[in-house]
GROMACS .gro file of C-alpha atoms in nm:
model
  282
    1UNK     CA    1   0.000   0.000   0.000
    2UNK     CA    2   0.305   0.233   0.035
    3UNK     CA    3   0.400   0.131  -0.266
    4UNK     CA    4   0.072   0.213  -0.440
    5UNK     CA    5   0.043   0.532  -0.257
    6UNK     CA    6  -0.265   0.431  -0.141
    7UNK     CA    7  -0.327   0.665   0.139
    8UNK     CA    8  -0.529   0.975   0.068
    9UNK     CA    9  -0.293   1.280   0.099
   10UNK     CA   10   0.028   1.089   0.147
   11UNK     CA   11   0.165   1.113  -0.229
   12UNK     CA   12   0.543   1.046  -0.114
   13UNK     CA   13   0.510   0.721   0.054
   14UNK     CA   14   0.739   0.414  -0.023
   15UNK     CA   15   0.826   0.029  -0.035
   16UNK     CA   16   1.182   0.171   0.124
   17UNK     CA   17   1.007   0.261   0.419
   18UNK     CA   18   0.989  -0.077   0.528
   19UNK     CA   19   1.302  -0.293   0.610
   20UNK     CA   20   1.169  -0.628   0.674
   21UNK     CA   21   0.883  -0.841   0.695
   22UNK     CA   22   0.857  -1.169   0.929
   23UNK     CA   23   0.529  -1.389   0.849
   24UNK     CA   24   0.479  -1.627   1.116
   25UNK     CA   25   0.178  -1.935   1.027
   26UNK     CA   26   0.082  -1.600   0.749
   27UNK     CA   27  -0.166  -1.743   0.493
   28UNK     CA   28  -0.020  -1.592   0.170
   29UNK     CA   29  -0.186  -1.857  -0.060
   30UNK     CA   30  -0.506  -1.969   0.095
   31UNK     CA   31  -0.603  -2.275   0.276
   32UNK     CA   32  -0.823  -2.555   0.221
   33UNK     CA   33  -0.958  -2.531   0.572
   34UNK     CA   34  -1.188  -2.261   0.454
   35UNK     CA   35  -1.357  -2.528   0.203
   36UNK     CA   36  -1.398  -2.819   0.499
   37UNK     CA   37  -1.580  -2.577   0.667
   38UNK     CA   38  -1.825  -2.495   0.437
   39UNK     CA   39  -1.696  -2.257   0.087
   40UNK     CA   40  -1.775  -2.346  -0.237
   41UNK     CA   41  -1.452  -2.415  -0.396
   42UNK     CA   42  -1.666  -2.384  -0.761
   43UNK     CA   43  -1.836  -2.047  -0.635
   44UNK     CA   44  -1.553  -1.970  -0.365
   45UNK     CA   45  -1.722  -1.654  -0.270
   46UNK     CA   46  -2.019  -1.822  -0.135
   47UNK     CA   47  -2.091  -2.073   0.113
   48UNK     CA   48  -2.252  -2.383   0.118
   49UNK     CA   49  -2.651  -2.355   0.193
   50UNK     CA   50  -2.556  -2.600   0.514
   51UNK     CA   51  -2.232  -2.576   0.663
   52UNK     CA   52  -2.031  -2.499   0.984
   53UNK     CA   53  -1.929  -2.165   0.877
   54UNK     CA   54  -2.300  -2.081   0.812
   55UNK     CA   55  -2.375  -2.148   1.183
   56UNK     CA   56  -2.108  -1.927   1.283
   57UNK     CA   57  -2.228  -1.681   1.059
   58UNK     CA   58  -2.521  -1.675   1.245
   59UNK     CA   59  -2.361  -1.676   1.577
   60UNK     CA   60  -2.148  -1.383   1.493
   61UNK     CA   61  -2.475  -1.174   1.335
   62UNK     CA   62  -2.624  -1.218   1.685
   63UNK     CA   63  -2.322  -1.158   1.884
   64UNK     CA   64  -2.291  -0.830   1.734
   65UNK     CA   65  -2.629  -0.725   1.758
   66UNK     CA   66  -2.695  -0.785   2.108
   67UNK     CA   67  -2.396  -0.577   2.140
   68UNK     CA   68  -2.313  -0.686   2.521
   69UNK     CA   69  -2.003  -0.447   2.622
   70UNK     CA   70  -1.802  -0.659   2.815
   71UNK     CA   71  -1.821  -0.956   2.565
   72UNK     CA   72  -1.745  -0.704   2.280
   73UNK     CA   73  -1.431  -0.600   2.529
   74UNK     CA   74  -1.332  -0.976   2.531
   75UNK     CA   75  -1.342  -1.011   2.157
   76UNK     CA   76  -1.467  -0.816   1.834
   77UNK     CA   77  -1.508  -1.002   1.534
   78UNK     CA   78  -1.450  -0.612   1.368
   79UNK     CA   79  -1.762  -0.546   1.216
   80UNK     CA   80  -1.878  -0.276   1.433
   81UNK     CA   81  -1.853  -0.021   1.089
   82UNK     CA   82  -2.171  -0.280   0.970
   83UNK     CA   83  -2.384  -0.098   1.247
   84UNK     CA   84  -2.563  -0.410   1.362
   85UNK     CA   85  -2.630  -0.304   1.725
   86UNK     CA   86  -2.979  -0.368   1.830
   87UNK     CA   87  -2.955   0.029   1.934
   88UNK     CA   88  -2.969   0.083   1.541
   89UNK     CA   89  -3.140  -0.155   1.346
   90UNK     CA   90  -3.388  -0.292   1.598
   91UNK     CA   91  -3.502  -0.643   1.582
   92UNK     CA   92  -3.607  -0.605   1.182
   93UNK     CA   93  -3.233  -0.544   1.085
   94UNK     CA   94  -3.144  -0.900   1.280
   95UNK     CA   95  -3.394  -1.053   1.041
   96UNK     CA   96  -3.202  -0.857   0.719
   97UNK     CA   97  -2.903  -0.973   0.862
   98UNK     CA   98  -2.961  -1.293   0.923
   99UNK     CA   99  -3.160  -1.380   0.568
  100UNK     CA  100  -2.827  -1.249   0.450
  101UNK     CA  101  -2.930  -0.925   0.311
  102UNK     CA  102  -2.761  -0.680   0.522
  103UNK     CA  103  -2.458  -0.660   0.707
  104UNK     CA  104  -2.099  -0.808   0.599
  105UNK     CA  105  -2.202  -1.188   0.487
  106UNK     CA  106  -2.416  -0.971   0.239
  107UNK     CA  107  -2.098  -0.725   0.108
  108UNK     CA  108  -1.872  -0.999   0.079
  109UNK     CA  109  -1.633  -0.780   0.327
  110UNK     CA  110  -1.480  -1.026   0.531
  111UNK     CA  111  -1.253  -1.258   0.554
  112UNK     CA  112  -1.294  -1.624   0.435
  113UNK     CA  113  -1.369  -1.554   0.036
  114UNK     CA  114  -1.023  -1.384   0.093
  115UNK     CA  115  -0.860  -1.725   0.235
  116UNK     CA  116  -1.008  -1.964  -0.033
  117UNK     CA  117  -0.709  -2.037  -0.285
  118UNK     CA  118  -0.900  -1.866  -0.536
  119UNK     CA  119  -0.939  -1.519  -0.329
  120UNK     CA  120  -0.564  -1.548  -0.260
  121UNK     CA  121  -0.465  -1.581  -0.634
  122UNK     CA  122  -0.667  -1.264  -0.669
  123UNK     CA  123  -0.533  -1.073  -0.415
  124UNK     CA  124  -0.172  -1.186  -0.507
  125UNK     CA  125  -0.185  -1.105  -0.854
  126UNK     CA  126  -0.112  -0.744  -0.705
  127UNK     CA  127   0.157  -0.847  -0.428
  128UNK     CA  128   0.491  -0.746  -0.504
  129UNK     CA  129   0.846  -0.894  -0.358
  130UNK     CA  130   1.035  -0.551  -0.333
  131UNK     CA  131   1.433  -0.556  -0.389
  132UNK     CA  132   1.543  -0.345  -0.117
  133UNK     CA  133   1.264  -0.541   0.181
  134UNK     CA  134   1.411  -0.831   0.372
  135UNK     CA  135   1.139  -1.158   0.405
  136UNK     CA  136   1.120  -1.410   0.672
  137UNK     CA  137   0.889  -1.646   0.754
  138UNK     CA  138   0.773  -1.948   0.947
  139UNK     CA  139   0.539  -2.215   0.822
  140UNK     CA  140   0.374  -2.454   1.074
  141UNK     CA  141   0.284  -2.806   1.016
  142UNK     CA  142   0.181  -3.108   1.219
  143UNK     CA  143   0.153  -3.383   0.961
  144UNK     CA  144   0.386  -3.655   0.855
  145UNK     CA  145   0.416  -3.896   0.586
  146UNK     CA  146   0.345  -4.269   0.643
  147UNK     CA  147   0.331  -4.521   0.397
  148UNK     CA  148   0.256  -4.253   0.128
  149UNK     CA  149  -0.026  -4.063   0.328
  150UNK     CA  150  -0.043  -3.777   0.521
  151UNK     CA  151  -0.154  -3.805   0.889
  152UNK     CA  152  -0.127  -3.598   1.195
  153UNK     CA  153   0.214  -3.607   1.328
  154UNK     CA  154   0.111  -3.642   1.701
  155UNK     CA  155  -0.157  -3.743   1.896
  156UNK     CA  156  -0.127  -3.561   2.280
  157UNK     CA  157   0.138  -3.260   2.049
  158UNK     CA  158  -0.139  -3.136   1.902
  159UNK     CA  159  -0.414  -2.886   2.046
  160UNK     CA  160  -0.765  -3.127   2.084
  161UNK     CA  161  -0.919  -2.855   1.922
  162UNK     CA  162  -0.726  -2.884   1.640
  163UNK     CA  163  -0.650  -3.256   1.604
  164UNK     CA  164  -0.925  -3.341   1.374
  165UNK     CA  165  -0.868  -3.054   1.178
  166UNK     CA  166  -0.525  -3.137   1.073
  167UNK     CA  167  -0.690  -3.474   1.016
  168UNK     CA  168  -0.929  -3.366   0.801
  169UNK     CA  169  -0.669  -3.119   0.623
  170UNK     CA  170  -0.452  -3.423   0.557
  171UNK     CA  171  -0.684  -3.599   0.336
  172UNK     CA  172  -0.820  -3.320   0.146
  173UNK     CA  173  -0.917  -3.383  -0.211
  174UNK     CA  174  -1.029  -3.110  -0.472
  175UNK     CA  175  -1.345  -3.204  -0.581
  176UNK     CA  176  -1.238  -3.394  -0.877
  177UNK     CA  177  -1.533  -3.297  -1.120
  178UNK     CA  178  -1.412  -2.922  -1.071
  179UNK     CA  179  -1.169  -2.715  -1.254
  180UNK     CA  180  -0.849  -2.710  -1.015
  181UNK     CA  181  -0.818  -2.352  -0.917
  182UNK     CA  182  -0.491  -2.305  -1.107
  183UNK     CA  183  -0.259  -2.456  -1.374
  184UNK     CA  184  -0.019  -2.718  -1.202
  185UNK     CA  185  -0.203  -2.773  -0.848
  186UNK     CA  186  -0.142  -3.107  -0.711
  187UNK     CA  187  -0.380  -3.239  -0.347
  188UNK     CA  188  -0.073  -3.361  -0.239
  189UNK     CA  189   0.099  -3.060  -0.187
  190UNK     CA  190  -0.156  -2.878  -0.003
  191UNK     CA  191  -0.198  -3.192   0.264
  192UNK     CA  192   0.059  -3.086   0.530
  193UNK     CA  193  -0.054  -2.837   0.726
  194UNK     CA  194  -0.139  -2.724   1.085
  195UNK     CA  195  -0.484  -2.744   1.160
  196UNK     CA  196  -0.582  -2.403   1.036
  197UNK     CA  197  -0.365  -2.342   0.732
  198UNK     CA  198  -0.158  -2.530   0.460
  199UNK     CA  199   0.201  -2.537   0.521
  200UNK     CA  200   0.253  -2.467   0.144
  201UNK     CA  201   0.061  -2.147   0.209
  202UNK     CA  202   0.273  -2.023   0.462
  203UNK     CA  203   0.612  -2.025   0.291
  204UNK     CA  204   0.596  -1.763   0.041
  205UNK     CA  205   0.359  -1.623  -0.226
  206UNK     CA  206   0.345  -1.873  -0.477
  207UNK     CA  207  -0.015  -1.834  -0.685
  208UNK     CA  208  -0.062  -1.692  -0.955
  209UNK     CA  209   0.337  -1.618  -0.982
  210UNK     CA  210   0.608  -1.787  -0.778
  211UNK     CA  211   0.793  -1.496  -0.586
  212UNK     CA  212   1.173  -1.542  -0.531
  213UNK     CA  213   1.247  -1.789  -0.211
  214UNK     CA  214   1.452  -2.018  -0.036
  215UNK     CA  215   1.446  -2.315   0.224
  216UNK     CA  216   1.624  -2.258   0.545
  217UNK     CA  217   1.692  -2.543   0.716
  218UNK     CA  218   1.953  -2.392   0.983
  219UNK     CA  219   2.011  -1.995   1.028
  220UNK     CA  220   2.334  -2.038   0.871
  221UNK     CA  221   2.205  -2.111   0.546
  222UNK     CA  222   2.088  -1.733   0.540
  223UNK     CA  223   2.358  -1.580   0.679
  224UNK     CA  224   2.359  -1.239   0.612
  225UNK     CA  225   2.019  -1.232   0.463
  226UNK     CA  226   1.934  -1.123   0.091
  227UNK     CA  227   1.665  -0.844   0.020
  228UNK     CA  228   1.406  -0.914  -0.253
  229UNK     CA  229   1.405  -1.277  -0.121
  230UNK     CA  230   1.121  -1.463   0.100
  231UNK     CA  231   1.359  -1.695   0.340
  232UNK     CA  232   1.126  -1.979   0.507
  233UNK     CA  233   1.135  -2.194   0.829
  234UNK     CA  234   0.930  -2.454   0.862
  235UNK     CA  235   0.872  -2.558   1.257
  236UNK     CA  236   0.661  -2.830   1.400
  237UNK     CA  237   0.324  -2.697   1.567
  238UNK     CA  238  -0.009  -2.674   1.530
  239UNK     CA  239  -0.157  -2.334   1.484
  240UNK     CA  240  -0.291  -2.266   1.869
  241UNK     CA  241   0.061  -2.363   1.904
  242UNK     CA  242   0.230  -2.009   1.789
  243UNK     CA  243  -0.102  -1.816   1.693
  244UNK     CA  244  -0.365  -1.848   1.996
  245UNK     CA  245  -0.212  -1.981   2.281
  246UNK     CA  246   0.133  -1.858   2.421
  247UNK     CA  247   0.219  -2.069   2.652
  248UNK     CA  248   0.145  -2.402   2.505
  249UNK     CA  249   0.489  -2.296   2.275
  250UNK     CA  250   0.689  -2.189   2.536
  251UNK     CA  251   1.083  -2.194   2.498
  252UNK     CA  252   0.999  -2.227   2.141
  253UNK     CA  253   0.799  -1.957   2.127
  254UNK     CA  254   1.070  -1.722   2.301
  255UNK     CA  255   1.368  -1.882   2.070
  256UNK     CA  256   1.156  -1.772   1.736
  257UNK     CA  257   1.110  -1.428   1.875
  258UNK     CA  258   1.479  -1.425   1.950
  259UNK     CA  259   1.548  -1.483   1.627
  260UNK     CA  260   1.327  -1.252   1.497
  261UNK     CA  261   1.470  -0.994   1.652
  262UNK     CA  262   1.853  -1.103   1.633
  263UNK     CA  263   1.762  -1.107   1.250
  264UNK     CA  264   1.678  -0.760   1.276
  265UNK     CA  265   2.007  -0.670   1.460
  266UNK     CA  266   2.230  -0.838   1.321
  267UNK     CA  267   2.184  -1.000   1.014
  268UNK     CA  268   2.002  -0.728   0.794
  269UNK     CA  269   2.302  -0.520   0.658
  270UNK     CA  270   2.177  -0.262   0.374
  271UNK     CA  271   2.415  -0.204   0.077
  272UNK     CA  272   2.231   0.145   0.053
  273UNK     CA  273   2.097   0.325   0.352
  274UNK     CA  274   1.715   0.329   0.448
  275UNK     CA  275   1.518   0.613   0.324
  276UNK     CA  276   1.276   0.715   0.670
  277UNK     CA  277   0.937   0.886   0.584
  278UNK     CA  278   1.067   1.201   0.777
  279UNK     CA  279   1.352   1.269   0.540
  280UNK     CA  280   1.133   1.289   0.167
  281UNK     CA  281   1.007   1.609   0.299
  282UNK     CA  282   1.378   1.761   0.390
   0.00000   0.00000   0.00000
């Protein structure tokens, strides 16, 4: 977006503002999870007439319109620009809302169309990998391969919540009377994954276009780090793991941060130096 100048009355801004980027479980190509649960990967901006995700639609309609402070406090699902307090649409706009004629599920402004693979390609097809930015990222997974299939790596390592998930994740098959959703996908590599996202997703951007990347297995093998290129990690955990829950990662969790930030220090050397926002208008 600084790139595109996309702010209103900010002409000057720029890609060289940022330095690096770290992506940790970041779903930059989509995940399957979002068709178990109840997308349609032919129409994969709509969901299925009778589906989990269509029960949470509900439950998140009716969350936000009884509009109960200290649950909104505890979490907001971020629609409060929708206006669907009882205070303003009354018990009629519930009914709008919920027939799916009002509110976000209506606009198509949130988030799951966005994680299909086919919302991902779309939104990708505008990402760029700038030359000067330094990527990072880590990709979760909790699979393994036995005897040629794909199956959760752990029983008790993995969140309950979650096991089934990774399950189900692990045997996913595109729908094979459908189109695949681009030229050269394979189910297999979209099988190991975390319980929430594909591991392939969390590497780099790869759909439509393949941006510039390479495996690390140890820290040495990007030592000092090259801009313009997405380095990935790939570290065994499920997504509460790293994403939700804390202190079910631990030490690990601490060493990844530590790297982060020793990445930051130490091994991100410019050839040119950085251009800050504050200096454009000196």
């Amino acid at each position: 977006m600084l790139a595109d100048k996309a702010f209103n009355g900010h002409e000057n801004t720029s890609d060289k503002w940022v330095l690096s980027i770290t992506s940790l479980s970041g779903a930059f190509n989509g995940t399957t999870r979002t068709y178990l649960d109840g997308m349609q990967p032919e129409d994969w901006r709509n969901m299925k007439p009778v589906c989990l995700l269509q029960f949470c639609r509900l439950g998140t309609i009716i969350y936000d319109w009884l509009d109960i402070s200290w649950l909104k406090s505890y979490y907001n699902f971020g629609f409060d620009h929708f206006n669907m307090s009882w205070k303003k649409i009354g018990i009629f706009g519930l009914i709008d809302c919920l027939l799916g004629n009002a509110g976000p599920f209506a606009s198509g402004d949130w988030i799951l169309p966005d994680l299909t693979i086919q919302g991902s390609m779309q939104l990708n097809s505008h990402l760029h990998t700038f030359p000067d930015t330094y990527y990072f990222s880590y990709a979760t997974k909790r699979t393994r391969r036995i005897f040629g299939i794909n199956v959760p790596s752990s029983i008790f390592g993995i969140h309950p919540l979650l096991f089934i998930r990774v399950l189900q994740m692990s045997q996913w098959r595109h729908p094979p009377d459908l189109s695949p959703p681009y030229k050269g996908y394979r189910d297999e590599d979209w099988q190991d994954n975390d319980g929430a996202l594909n591991t392939i997703s969390m590497t780099h951007p790869q759909i439509p276009v393949e941006h510039p990347s390479q495996f690390v297995g140890h820290d040495s093998d990007c030592q000092p780090l090259q801009p313009g290129i997405w380095y990935y990690k790939i570290v065994e955990g499920d997504h509460i793991l790293f994403i939700v829950n804390r202190d079910r990662a631990g030490v690990q969790f601490d060493m990844i941060y530590d790297s982060i930030f020793e990445r930051c220090r130490k091994h991100a050397f410019r050839k040119s130096q950085q251009t800050l926002p504050e200096e454009i208008h000196q």
